[in-house]
N, CA, C and O atoms as a Tinker XYZ file with bonds, in Angstrom:
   260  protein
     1  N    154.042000   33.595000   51.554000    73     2
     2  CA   153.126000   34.417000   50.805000    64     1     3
     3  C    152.022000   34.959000   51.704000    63     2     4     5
     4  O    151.557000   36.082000   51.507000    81     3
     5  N    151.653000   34.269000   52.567000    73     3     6
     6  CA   150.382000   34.685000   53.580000    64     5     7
     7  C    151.049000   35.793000   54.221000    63     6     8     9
     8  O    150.421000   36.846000   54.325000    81     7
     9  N    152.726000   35.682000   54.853000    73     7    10
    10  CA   153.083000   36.530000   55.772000    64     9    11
    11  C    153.082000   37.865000   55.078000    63    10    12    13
    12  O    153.118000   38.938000   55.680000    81    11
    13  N    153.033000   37.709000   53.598000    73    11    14
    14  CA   153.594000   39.514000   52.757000    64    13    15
    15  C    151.599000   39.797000   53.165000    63    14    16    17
    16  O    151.072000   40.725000   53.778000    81    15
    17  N    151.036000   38.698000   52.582000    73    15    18
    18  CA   149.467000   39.069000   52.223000    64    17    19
    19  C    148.798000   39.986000   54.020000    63    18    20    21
    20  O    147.963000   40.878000   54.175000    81    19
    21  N    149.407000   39.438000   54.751000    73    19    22
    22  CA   149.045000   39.948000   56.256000    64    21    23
    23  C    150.088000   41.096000   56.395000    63    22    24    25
    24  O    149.775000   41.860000   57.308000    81    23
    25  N    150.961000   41.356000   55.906000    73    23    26
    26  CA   151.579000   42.192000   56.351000    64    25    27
    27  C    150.957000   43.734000   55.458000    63    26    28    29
    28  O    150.639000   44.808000   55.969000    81    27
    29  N    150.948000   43.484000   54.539000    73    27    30
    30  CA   149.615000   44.242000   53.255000    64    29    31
    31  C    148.822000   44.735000   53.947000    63    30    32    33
    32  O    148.837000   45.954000   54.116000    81    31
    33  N    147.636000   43.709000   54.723000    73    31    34
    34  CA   146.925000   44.027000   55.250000    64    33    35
    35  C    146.791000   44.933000   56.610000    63    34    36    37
    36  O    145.847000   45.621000   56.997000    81    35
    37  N    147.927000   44.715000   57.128000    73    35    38
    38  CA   148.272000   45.328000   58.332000    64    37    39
    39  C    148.716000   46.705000   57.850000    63    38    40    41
    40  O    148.479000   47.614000   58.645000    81    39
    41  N    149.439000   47.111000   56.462000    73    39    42
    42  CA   149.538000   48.129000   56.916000    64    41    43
    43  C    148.288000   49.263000   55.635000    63    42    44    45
    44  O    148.099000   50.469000   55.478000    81    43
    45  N    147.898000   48.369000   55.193000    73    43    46
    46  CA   146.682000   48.966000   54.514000    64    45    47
    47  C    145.734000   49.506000   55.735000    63    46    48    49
    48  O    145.115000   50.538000   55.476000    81    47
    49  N    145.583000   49.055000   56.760000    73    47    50
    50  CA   144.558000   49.063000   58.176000    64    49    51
    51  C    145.176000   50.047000   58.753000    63    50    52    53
    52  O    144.405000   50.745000   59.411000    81    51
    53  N    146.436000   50.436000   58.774000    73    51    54
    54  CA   147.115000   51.561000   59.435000    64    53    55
    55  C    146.935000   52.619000   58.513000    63    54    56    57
    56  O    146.177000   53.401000   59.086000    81    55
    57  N    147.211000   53.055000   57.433000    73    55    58
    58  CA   146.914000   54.169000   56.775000    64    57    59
    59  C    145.156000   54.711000   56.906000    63    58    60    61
    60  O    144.765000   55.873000   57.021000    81    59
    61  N    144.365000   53.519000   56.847000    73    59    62
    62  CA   142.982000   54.256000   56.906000    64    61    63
    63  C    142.803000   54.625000   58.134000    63    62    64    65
    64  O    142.372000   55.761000   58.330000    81    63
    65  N    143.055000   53.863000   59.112000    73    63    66
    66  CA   143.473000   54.742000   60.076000    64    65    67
    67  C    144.075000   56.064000   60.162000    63    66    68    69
    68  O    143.559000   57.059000   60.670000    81    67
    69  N    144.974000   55.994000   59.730000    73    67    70
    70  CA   145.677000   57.550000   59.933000    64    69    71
    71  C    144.916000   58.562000   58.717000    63    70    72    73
    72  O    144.628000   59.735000   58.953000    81    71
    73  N    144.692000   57.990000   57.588000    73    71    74
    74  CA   144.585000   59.002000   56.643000    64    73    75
    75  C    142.723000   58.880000   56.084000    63    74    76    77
    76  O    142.199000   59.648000   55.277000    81    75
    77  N    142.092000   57.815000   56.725000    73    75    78
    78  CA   140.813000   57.360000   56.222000    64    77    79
    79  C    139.835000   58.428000   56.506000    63    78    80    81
    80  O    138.626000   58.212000   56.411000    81    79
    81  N    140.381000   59.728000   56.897000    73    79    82
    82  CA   138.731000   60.126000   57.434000    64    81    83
    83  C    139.689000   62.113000   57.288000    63    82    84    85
    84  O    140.855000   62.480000   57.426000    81    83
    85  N    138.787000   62.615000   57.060000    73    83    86
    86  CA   139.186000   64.438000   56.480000    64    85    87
    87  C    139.644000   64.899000   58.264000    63    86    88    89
    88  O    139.540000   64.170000   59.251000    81    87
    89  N    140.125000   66.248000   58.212000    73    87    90
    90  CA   140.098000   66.703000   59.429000    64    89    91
    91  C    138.717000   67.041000   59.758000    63    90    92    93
    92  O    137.657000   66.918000   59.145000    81    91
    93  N    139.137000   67.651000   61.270000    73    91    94
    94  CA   138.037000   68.681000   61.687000    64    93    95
    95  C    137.475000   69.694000   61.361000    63    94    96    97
    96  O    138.004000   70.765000   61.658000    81    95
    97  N    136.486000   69.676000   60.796000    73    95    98
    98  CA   136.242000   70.989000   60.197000    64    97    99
    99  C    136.470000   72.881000   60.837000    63    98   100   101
   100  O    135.491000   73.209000   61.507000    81    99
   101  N    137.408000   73.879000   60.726000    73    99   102
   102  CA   137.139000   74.622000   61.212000    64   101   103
   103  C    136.293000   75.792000   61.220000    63   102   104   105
   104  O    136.361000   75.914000   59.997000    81   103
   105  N    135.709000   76.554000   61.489000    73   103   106
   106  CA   134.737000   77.020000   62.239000    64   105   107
   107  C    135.496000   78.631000   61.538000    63   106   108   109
   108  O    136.670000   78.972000   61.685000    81   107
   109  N    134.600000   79.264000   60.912000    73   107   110
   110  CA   135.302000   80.875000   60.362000    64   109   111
   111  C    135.521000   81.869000   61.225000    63   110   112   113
   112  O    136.360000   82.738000   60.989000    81   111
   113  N    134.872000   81.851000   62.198000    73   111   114
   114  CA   134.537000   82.539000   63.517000    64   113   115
   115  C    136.364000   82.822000   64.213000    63   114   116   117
   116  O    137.041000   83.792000   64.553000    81   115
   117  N    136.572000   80.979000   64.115000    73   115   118
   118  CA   137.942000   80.545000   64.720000    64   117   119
   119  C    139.018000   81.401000   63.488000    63   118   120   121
   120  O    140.092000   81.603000   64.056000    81   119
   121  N    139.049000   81.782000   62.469000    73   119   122
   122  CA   140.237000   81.609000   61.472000    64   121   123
   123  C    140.482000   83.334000   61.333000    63   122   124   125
   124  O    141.423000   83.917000   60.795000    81   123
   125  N    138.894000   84.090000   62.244000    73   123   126
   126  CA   139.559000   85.272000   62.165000    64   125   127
   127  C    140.254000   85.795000   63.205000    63   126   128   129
   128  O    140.730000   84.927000   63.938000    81   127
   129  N    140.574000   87.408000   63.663000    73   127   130
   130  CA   140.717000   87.682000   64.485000    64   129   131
   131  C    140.686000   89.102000   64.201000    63   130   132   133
   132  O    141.118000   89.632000   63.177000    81   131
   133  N    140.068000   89.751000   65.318000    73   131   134
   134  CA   139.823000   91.414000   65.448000    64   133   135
   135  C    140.908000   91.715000   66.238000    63   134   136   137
   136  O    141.419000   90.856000   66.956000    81   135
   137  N    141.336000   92.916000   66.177000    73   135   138
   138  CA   142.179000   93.845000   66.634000    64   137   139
   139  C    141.936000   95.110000   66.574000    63   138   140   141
   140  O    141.661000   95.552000   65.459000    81   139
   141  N    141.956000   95.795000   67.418000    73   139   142
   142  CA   141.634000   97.239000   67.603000    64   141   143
   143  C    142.472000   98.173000   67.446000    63   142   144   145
   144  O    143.653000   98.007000   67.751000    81   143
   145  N    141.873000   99.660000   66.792000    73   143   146
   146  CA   143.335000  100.513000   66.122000    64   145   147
   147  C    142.786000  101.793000   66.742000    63   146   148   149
   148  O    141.715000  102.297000   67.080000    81   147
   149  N    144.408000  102.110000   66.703000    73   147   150
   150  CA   144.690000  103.576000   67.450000    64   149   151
   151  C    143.671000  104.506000   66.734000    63   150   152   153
   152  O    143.059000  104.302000   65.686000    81   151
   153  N    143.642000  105.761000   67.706000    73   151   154
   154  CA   142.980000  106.877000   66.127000    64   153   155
   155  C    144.005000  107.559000   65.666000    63   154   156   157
   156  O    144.886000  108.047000   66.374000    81   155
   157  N    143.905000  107.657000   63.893000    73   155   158
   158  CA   144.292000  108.054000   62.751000    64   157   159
   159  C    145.823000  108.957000   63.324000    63   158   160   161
   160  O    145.560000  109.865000   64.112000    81   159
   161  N    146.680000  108.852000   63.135000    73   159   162
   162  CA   147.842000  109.750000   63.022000    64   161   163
   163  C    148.610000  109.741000   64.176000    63   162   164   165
   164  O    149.620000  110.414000   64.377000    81   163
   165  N    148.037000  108.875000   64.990000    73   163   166
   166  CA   148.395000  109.164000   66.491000    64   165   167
   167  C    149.330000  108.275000   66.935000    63   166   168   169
   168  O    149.908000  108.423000   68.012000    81   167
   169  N    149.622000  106.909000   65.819000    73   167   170
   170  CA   150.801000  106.027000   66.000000    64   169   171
   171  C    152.053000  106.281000   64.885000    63   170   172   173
   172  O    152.025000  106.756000   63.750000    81   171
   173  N    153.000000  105.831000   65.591000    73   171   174
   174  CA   154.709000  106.447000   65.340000    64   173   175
   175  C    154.583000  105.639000   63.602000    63   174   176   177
   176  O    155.360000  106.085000   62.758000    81   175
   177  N    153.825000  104.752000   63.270000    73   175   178
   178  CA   153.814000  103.743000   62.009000    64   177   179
   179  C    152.236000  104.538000   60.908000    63   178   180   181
   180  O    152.028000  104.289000   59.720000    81   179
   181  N    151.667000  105.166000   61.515000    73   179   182
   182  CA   150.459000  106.007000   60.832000    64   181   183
   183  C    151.227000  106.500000   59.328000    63   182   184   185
   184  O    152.318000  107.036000   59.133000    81   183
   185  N    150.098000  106.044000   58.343000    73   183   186
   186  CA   150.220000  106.730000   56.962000    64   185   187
   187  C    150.414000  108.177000   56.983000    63   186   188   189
   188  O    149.401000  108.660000   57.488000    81   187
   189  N    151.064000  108.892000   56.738000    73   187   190
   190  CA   151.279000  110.817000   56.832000    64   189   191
   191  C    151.544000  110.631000   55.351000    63   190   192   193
   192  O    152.651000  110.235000   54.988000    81   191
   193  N    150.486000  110.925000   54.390000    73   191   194
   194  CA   150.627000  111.470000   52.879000    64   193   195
   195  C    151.530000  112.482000   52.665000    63   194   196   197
   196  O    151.877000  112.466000   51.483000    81   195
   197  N    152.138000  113.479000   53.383000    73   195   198
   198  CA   153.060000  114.651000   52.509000    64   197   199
   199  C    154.678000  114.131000   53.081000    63   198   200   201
   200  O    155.746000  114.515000   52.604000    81   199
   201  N    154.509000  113.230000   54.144000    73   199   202
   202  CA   156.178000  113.137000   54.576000    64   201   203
   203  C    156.423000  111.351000   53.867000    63   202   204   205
   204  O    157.543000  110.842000   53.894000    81   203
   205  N    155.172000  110.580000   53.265000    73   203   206
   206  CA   155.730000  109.640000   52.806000    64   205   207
   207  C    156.803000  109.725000   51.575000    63   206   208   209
   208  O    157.339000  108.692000   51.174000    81   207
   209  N    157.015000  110.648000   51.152000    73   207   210
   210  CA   157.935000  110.227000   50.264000    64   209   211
   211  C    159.226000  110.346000   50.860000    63   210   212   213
   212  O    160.132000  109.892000   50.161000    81   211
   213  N    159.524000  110.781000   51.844000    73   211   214
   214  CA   160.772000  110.371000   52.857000    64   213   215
   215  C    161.368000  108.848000   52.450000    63   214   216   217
   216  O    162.373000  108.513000   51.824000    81   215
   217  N    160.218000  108.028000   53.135000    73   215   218
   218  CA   160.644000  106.683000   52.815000    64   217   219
   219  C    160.859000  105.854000   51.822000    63   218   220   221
   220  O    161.289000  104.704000   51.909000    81   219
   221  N    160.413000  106.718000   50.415000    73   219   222
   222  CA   160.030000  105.953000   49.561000    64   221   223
   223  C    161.411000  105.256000   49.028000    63   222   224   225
   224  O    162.216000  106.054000   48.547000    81   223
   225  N    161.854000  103.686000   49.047000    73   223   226
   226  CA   163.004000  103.255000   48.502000    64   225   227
   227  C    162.785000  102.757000   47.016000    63   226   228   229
   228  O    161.873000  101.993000   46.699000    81   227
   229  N    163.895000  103.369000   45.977000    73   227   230
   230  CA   163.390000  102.615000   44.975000    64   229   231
   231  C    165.467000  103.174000   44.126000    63   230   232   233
   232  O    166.150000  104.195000   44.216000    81   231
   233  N    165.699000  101.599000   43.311000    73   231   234
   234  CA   167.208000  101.719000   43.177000    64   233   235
   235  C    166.955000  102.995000   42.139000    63   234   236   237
   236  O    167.554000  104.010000   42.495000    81   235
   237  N    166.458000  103.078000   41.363000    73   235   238
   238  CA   166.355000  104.255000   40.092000    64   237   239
   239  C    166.668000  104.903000   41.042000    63   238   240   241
   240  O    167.851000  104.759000   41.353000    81   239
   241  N    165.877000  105.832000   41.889000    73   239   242
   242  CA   165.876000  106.822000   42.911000    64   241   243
   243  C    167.325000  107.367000   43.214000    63   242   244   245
   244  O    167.929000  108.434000   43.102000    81   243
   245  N    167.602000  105.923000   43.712000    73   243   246
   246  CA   169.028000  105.993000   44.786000    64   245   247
   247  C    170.088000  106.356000   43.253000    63   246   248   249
   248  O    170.765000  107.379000   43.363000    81   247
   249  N    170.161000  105.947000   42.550000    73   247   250
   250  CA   171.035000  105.765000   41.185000    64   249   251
   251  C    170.957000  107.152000   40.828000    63   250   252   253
   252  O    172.073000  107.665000   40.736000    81   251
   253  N    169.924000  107.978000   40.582000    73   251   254
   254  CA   169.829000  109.046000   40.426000    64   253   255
   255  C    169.584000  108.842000   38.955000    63   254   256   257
   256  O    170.088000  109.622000   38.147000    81   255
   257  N    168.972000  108.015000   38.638000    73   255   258
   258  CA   168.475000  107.648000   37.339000    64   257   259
   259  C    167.206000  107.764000   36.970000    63   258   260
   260  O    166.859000  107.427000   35.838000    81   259
């Protein structure tokens, strides 16, 4: 009975260990990130309002429905 009662204990002592305490707090600074953009129209992926409906996929569409 002592050996279950120590063994309890042993691994009750290991979980607070592992799980007894929150992480590290991170820092918002860390969670963003900036990136810098082309100017307007000048990349091959740029929004163009009169040729988007080129792409537009939709099954009705394709169905002719």
């Amino acid at each position: 009975m002592d050996k279950e009662l120590a063994g309890t204990a042993a691994a009750a002592a290991a979980r607070q260990e592992r799980f007894g305490h929150l992480p590290e707090r991170i820092r918002f600074e860390d969670m963003t990130e900036g990136a810098s953009t082309g100017r307007s129209g000048t990349e091959p992926g740029a929004y163009h309002p009169e040729g988007s409906w080129k792409y537009y996929s939709c099954l009705a569409l394709d169905l002719g429905l």
